[in-house]
Short mmCIF file of C-alpha atoms in Angstrom, two decimals:
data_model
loop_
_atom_site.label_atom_id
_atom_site.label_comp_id
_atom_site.label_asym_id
_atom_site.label_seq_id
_atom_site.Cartn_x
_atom_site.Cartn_y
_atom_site.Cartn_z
CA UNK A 1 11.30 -15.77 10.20
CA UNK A 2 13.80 -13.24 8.73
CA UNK A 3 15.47 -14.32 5.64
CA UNK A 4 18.62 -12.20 6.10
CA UNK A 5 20.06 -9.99 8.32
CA UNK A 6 21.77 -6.70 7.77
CA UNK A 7 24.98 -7.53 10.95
CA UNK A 8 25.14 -11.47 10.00
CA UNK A 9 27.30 -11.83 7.07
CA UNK A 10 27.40 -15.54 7.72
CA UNK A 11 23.24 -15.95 7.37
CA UNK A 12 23.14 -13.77 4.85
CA UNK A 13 25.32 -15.85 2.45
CA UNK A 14 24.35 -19.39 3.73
CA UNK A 15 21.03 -18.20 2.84
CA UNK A 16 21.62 -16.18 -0.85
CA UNK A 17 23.86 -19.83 -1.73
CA UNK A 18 20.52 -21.72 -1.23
CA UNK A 19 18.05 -20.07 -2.59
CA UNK A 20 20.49 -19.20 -5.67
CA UNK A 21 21.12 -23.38 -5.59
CA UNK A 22 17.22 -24.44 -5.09
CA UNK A 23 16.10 -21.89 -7.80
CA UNK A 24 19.01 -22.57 -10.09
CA UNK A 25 17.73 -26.30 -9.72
CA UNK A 26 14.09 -25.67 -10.68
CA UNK A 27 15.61 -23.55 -13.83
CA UNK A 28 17.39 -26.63 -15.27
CA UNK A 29 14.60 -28.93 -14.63
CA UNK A 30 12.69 -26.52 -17.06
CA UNK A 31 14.38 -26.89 -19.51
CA UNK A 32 12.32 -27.97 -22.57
CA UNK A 33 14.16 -30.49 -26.05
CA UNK A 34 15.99 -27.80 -28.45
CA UNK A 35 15.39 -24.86 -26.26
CA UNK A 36 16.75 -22.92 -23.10
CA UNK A 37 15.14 -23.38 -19.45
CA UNK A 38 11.40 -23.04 -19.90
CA UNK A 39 11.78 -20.33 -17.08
CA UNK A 40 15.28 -18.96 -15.64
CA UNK A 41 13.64 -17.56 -12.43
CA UNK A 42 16.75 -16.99 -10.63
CA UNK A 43 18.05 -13.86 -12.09
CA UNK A 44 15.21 -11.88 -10.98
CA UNK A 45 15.03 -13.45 -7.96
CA UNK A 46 18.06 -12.65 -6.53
CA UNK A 47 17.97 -9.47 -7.93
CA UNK A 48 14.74 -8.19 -6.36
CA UNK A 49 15.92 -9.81 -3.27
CA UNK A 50 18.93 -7.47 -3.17
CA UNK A 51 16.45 -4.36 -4.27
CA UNK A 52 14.53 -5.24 -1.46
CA UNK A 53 17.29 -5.85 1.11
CA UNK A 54 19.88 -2.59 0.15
CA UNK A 55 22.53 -4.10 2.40
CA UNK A 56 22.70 -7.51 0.12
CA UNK A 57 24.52 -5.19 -2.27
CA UNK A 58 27.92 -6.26 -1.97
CA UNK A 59 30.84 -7.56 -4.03
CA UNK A 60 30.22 -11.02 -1.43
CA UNK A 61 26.71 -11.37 -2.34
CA UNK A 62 26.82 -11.56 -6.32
CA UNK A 63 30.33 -13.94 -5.55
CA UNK A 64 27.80 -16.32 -3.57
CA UNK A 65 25.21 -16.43 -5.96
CA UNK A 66 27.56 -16.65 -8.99
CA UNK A 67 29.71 -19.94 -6.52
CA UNK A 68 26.05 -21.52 -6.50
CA UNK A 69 25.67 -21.22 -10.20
CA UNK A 70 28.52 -23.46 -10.65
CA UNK A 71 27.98 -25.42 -8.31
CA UNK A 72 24.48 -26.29 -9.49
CA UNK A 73 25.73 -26.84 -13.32
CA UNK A 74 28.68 -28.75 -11.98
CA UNK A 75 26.79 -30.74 -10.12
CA UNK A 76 23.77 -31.47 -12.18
CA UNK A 77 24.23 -30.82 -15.96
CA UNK A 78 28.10 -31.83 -16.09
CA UNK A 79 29.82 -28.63 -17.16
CA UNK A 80 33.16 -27.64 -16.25
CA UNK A 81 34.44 -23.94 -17.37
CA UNK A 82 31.65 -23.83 -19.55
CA UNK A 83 29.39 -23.35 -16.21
CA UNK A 84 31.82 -20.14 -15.27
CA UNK A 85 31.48 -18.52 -18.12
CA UNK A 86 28.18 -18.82 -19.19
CA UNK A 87 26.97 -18.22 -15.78
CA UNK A 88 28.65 -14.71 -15.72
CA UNK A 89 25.47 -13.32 -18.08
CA UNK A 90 23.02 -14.40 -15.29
CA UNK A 91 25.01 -12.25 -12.85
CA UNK A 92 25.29 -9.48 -15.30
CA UNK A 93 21.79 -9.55 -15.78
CA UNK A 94 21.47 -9.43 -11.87
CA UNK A 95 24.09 -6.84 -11.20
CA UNK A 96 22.06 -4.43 -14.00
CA UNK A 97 19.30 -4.85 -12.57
CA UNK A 98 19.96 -3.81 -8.99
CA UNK A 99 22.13 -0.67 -10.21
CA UNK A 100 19.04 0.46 -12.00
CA UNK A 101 16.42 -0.21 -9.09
CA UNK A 102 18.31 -0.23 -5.69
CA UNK A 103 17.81 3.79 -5.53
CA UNK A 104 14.40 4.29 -6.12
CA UNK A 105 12.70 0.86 -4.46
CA UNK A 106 13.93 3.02 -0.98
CA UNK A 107 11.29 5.37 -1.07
CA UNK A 108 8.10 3.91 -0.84
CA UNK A 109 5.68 7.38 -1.46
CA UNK A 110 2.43 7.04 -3.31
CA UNK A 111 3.91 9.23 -6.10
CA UNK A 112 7.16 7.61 -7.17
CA UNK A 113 4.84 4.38 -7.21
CA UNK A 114 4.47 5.09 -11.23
CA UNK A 115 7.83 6.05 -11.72
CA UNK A 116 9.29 3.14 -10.08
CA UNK A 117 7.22 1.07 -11.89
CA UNK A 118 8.74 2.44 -15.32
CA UNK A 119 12.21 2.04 -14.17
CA UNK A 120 11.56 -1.87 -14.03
CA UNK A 121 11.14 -2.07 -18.06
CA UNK A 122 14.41 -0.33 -18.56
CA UNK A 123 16.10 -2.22 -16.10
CA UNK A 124 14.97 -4.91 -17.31
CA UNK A 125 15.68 -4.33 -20.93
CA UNK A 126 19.51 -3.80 -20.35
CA UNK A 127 19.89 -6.06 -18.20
CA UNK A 128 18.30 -8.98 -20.94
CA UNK A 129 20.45 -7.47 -23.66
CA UNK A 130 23.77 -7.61 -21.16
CA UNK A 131 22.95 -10.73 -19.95
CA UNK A 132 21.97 -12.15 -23.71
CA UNK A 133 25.13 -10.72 -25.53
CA UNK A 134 27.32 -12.25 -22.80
CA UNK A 135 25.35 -15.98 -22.90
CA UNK A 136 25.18 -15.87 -26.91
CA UNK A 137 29.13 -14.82 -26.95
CA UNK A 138 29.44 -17.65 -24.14
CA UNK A 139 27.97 -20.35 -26.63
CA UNK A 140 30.92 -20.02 -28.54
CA UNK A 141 28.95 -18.30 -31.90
CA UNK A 142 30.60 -15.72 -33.82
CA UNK A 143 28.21 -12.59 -34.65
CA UNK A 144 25.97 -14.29 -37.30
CA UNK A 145 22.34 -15.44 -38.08
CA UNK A 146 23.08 -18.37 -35.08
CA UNK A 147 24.12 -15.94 -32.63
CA UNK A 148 20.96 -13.37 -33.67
CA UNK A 149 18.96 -16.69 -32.40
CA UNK A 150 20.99 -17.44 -29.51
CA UNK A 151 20.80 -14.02 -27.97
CA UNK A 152 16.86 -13.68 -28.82
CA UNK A 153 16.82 -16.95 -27.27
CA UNK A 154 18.08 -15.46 -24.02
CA UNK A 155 17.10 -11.97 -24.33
CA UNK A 156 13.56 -13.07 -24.31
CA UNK A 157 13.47 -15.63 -21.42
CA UNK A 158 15.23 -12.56 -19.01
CA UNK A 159 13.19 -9.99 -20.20
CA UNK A 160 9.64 -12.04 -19.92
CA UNK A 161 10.67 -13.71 -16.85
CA UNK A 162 11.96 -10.20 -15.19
CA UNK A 163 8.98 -8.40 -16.31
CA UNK A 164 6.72 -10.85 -14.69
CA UNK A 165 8.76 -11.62 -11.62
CA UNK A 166 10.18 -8.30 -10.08
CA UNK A 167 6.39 -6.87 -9.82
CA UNK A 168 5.48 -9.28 -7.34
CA UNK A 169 8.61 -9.11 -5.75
CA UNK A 170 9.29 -5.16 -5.17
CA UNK A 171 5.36 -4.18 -4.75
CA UNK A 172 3.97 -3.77 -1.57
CA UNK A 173 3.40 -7.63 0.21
CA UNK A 174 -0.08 -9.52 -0.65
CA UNK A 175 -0.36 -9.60 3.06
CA UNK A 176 -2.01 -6.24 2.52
CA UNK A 177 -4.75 -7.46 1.15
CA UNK A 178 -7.48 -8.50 2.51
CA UNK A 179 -9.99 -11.96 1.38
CA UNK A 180 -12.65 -9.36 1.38
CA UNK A 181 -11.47 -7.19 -1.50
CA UNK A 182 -10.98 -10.22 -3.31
CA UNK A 183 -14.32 -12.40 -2.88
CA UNK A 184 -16.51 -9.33 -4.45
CA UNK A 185 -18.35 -9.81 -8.38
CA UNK A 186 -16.36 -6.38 -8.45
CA UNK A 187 -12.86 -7.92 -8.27
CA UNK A 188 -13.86 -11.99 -9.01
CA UNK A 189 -14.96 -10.73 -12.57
CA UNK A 190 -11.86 -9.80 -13.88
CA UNK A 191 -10.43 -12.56 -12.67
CA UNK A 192 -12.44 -15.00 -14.25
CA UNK A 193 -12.25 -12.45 -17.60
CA UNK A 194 -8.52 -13.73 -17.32
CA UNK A 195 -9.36 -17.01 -17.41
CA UNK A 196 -11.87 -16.76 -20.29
CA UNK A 197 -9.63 -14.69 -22.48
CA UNK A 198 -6.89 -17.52 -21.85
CA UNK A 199 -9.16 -20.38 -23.46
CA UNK A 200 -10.12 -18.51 -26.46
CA UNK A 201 -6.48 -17.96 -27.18
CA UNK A 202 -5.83 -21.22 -26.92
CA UNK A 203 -8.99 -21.96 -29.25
CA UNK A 204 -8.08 -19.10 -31.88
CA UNK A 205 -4.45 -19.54 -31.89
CA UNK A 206 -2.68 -17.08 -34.14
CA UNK A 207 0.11 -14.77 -32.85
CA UNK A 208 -2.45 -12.27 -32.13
CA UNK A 209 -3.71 -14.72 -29.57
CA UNK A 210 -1.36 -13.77 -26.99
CA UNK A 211 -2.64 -10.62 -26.45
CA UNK A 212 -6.38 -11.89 -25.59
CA UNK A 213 -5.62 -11.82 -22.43
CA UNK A 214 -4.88 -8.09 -22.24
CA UNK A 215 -7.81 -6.24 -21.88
CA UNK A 216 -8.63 -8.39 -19.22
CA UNK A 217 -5.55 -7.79 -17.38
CA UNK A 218 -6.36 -4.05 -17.80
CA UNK A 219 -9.40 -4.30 -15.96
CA UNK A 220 -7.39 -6.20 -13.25
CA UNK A 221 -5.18 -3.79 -12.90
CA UNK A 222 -7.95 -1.03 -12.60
CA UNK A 223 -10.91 -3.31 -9.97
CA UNK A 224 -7.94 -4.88 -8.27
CA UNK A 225 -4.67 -3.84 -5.30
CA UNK A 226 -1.75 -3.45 -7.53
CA UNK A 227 -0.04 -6.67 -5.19
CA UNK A 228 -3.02 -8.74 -7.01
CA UNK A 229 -2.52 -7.48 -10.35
CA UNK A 230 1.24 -8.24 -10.14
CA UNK A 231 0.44 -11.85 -9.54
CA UNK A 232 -2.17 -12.29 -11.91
CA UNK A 233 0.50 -11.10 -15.06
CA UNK A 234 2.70 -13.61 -13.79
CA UNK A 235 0.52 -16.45 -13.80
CA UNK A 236 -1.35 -15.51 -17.06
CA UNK A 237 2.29 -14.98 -18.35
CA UNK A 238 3.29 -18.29 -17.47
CA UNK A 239 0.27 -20.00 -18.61
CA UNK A 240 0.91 -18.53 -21.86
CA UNK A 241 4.19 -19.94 -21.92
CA UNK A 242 3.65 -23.20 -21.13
CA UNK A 243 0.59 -23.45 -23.65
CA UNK A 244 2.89 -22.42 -26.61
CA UNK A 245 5.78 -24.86 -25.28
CA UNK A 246 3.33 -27.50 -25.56
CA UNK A 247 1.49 -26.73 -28.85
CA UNK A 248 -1.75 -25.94 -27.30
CA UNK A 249 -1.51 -22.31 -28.15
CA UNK A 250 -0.52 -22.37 -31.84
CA UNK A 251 1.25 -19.13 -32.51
CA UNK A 252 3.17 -20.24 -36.13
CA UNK A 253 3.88 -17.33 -37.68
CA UNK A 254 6.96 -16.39 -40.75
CA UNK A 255 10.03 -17.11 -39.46
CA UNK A 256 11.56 -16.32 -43.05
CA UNK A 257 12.95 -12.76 -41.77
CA UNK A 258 14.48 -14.25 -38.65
CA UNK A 259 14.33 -17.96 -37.82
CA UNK A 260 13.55 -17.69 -34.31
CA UNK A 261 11.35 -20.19 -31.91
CA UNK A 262 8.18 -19.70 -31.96
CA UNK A 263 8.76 -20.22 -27.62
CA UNK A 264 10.82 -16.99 -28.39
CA UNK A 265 8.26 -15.05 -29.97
CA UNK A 266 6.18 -15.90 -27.29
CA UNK A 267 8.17 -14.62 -24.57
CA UNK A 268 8.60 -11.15 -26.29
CA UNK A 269 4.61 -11.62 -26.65
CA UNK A 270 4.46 -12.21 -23.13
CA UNK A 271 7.07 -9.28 -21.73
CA UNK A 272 5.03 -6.79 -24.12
CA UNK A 273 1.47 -8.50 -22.51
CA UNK A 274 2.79 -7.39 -19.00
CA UNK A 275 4.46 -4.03 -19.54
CA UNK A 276 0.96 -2.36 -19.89
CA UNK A 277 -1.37 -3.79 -17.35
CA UNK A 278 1.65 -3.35 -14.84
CA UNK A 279 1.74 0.58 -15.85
CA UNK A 280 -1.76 0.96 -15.44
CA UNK A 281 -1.54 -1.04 -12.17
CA UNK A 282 1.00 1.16 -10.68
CA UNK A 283 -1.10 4.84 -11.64
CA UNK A 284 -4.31 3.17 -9.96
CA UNK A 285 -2.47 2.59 -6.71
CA UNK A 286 -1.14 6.03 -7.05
CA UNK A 287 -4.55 6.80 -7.40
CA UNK A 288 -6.17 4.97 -4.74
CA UNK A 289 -3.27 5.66 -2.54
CA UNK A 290 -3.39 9.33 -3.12
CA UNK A 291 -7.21 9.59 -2.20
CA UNK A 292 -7.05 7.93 1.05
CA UNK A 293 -4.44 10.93 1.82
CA UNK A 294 -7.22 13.06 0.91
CA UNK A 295 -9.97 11.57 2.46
CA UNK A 296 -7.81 11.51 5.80
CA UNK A 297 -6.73 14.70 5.55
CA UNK A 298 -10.15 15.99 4.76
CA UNK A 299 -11.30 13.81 7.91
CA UNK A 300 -8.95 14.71 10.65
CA UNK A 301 -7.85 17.76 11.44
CA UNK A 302 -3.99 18.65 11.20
CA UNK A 303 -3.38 21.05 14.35
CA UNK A 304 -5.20 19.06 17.05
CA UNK A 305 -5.43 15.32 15.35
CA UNK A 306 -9.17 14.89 16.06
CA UNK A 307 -11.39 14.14 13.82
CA UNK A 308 -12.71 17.16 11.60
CA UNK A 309 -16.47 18.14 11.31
CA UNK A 310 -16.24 16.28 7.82
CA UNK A 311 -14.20 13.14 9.48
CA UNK A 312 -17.33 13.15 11.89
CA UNK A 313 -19.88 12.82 9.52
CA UNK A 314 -18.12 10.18 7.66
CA UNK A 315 -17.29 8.22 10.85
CA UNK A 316 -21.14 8.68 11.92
CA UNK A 317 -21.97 7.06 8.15
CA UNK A 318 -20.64 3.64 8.71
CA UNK A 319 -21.77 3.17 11.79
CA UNK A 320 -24.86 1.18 12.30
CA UNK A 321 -27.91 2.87 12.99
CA UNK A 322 -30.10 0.86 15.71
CA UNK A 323 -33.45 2.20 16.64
CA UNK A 324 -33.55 3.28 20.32
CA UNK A 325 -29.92 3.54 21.23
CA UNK A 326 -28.97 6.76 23.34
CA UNK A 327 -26.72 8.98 22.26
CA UNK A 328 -25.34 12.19 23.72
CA UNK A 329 -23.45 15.40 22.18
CA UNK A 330 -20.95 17.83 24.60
CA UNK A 331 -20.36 21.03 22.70
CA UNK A 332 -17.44 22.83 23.89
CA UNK A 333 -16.27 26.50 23.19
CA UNK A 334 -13.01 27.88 24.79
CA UNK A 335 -13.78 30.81 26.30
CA UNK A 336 -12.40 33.98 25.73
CA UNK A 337 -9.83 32.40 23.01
CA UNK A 338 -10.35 35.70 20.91
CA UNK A 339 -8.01 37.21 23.67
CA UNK A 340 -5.43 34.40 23.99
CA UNK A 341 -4.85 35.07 19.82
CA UNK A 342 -4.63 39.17 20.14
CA UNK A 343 -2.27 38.82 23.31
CA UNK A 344 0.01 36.21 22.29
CA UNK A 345 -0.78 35.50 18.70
CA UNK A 346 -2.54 33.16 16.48
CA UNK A 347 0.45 30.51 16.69
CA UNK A 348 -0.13 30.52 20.30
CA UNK A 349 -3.70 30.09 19.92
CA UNK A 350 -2.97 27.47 17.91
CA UNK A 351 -0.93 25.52 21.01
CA UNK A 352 -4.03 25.79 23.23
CA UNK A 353 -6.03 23.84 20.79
CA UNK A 354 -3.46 21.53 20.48
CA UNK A 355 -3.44 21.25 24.17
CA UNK A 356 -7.22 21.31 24.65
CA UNK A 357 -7.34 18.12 22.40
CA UNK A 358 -4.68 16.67 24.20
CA UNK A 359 -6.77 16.88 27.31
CA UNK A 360 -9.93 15.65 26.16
CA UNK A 361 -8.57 12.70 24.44
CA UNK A 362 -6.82 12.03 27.96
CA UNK A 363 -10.49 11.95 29.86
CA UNK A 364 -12.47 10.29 26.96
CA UNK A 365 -12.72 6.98 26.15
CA UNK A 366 -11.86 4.90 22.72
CA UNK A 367 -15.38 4.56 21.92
CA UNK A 368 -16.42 8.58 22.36
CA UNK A 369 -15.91 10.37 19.08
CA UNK A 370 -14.22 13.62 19.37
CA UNK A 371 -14.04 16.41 16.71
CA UNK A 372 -12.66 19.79 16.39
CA UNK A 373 -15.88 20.98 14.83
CA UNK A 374 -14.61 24.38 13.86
CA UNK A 375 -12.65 27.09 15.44
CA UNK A 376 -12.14 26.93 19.34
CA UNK A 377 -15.55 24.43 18.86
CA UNK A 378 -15.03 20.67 19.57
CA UNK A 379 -18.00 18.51 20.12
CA UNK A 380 -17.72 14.69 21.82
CA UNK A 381 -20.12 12.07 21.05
CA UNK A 382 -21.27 9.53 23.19
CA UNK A 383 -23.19 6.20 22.56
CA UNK A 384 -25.18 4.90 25.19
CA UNK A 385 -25.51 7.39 27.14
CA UNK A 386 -27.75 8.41 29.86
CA UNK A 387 -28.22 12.39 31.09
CA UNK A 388 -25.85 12.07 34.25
CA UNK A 389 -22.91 10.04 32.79
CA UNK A 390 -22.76 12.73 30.25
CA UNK A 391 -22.71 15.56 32.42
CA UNK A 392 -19.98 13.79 34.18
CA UNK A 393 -18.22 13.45 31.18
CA UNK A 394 -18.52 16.75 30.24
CA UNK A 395 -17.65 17.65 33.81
CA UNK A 396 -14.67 15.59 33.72
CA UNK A 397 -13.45 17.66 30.53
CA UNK A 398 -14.16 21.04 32.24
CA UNK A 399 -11.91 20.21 35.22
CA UNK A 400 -9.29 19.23 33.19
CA UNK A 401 -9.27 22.38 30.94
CA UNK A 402 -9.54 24.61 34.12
CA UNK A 403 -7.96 22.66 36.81
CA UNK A 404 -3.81 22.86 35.16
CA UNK A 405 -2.43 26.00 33.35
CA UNK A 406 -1.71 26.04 29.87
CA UNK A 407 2.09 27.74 29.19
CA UNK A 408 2.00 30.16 26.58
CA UNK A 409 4.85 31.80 25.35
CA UNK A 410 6.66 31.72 28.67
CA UNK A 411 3.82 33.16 30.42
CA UNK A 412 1.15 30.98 32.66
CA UNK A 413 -2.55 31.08 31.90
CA UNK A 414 -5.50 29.77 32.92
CA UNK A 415 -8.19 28.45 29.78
CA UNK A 416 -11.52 27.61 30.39
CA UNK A 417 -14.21 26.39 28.42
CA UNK A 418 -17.86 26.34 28.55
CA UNK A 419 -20.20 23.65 27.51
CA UNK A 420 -23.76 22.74 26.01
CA UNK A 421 -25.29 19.50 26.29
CA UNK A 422 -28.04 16.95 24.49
CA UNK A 423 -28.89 13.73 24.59
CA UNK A 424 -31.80 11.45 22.93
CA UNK A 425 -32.76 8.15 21.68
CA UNK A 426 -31.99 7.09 18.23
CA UNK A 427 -35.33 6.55 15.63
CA UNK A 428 -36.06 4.64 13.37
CA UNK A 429 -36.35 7.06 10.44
CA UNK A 430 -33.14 8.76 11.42
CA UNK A 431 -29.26 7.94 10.41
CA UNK A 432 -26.92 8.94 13.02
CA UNK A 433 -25.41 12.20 10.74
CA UNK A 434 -28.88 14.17 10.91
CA UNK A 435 -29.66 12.93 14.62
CA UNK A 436 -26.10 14.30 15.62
CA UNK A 437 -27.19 17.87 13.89
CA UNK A 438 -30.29 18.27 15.84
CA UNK A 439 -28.34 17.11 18.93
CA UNK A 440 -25.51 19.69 18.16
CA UNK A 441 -28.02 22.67 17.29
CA UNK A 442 -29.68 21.92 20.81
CA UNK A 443 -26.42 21.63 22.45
CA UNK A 444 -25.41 24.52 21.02
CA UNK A 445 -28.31 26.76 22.37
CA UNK A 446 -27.45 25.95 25.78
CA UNK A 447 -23.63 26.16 25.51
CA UNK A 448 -24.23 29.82 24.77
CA UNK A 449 -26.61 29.66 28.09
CA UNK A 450 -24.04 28.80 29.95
CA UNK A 451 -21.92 31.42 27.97
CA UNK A 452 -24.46 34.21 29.42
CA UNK A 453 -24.56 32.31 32.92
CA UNK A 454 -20.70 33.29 33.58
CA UNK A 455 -18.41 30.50 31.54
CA UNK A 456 -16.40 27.79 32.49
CA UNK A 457 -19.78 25.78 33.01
CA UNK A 458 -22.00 22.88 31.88
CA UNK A 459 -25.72 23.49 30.73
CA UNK A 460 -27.93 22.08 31.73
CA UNK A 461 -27.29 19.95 34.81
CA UNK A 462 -29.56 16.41 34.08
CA UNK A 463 -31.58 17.07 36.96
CA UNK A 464 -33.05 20.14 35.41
CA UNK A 465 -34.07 18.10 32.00
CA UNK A 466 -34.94 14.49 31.56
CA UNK A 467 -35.07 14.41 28.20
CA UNK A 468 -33.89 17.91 26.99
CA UNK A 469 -34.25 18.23 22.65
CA UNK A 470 -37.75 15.56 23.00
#
């Protein structure tokens, strides 16, 4: 079910008034004696929504949410003009927000993933001070020691809130994670690290005893998928919050400088908690995200979209080795390609492999490996695979090189290739990679007899050799 849609103007607000109205709700249920909501969720809410969804960012959209605002207050808590007025800061505090991130959530590349993920603390930070400085002036308090409270007051709920909130929102979906790189020691131990480092702060108390939790978090953000990380702030965060709201985590401290709440201090705690883990977060998926480019890059190769002699190997490594199991190899060399590159040029040369991989991929099935092992070379694997399925295979492949011209440069030519085969059952002291070698050195020897024996042929025929590298 879609949420909102970008041609339905009508959806689109029906839905931003209720989810403004349900979360507004929650907000002033949380609100805790002699203090502001607990948590203010709303705010970030909407705003990530509208990050996420660039077409949301309208003039009508922040109207909606601001109409359910007042509605909600009207409705629930009894406030007349006060409810317009005051509610203006949470829609400055939206508005900020999306101005800031709207640009940059569009592109989604591994390397802005950092960046992005700085622009959230900025973003955040204005929009807490906007939003604050409009609530405190809202209250009615002229710029004294009361308004310095009011607006840390709300400065600190946005900005802790926002900080813990928007990263779960704008990163990549948790549906990209899997229950297997979760139920590992590798990823369960920081997890329960979390936990641990959350009881002793409650044990220790102290204002240092908000930041327990942080190395912990670090290593989170380091074993874990950013999406995972993101989560796991916002729940510690929480927890945090609702411990010192209820006296369990004792965080007393000098308010002689500035009589703030100690639910205050903890929120700034809190929003300084997250900033780091969420930093370090966002560089490892950077990382992570940057060597799987690598890895598939080194693994397939770019002109024909096989897999390269490295992406072989690697491919050959996780599958499972089972004692017994044939397994054939088809080398294949284009002949004469030497020519096709001095006559027309190495970018036509590089069309013919392009096409010669087309054509293979057309006659083999999903569960034969190809590979461009170097130069004009590619080399097909086959499991399970007797001597005369193989050489129809391989036959197969020939006839398809041979049978339609390739077009080069305007001009029509005719490519052949020629083609070595080997075949053997698997044993148990091999792995596949160094089976495949001695399969591809035999194969190799007689693609180069069929080389002397005129091209455009397959060596040898199974008739000739039952079991030909035994």
């Amino acid at each position: 079910m879609t949420l909102f849609d970008e041609h339905n103007l009508k959806k689109n607000a029906l839905t931003l008034f209720s989810i403004t109205l349900v979360f507004c709700f929650i907000g002033s249920h949380l609100r805790v004696p002699a203090e502001f909501s607990l948590f203010w969720p709303v705010n970030a809410l909407i705003a990530g929504l509208i990050v996420r969804q660039p077409f949301l960012h309208r003039p009508s959209s922040y109207l909606v949410m601001l109409a359910a605002m007042i509605f909600n207050d009207t409705l629930f808590s009894g406030w007349a003009f006060a409810a317009v007025t005051i509610n203006i800061a949470n829609l400055l505090f939206t508005l900020v927000v999306v101005c800031m991130l709207i640009r940059p959530s569009q592109s989604s590349a591994a390397g802005n993933q950092i960046f992005d993920a700085m622009r959230i603390f900025p973003a955040c930070l204005l929009g807490a001070a906007a939003c604050a400085t409009w609530g405190a002036w809202a209250q009615g308090m002229d710029f004294n020691a009361r308004f310095a409270v009011a607006w840390a007051d709300w400065f600190s709920e946005q900005i802790s809130t926002s900080l813990m909130l928007l990263p779960v929102m704008l990163i990549r979906s948790l549906r990209t994670v899997t229950p297997r790189q979760l139920l590992t020691p590798a990823t369960l131990l920081p997890l329960i690290a979390v936990l641990l480092s959350l009881c002793g702060g409650a044990l220790i108390g102290g204002a240092g005893s908000l930041t327990f939790p942080l190395p912990a978090l670090i290593w989170c953000a380091i074993a874990l998928p950013m999406p995972v990380t993101s989560v796991v702030i916002l729940l510690t965060g929480i927890t945090e919050i609702v411990l010192v709201s209820h006296g369990v985590m004792n965080i007393q401290g000098n308010d002689a400088l500035l009589p703030i709440g100690h639910l205050t201090s903890a929120r700034l705690g809190v929003a300084t908690v997250a900033l780091s883990p969420l930093l370090v977060a966002a560089s490892m998926d950077a990382i992570r995200q940057l060597n799987q480019r690598l890895a598939l890059r080194a693994n397939i190769d770019v002109l024909t979209q096989q897999l390269s002699r490295s992406g072989l190997y690697e491919h050959l490594k996780q599958t499972p080795f089972s004692v017994q199991r044939h397994i054939g190899v088809i080398m294949l060399d284009i002949d004469y390609f030497k020519t096709v590159n001095d006559n027309f040029g190495h970018d036509a040369g590089d069309s013919v492999l392009e096409e010669v991989g087309r054509r293979i991929q057309r006659v083999a099935t999903q569960q034969q490996i190809i590979c461009r092992f170097g130069g004009e070379e590619f080399v097909i694997v086959v499991f399970d695979a007797a001597p005369e399925p193989l050489y129809q295979l391989a036959e197969s492949v020939r006839q398809a090189l041979a049978r339609e011209k390739f077009w080069i440069k305007g001009n029509s030519v005719t490519v052949t290739a020629s083609m070595g085969l080997a075949w053997d059952n698997a044993r148990h002291e091999r792995e596949w990679p160094e089976m495949i070698n001695r399969l591809i050195s035999a194969a190799d020897k007689h693609l180069y007899s069929a080389k002397r024996n005129g091209r455009n042929q397959v060596a040898p025929i199974p008739a000739t050799s039952a079991n030909d590298v035994a």
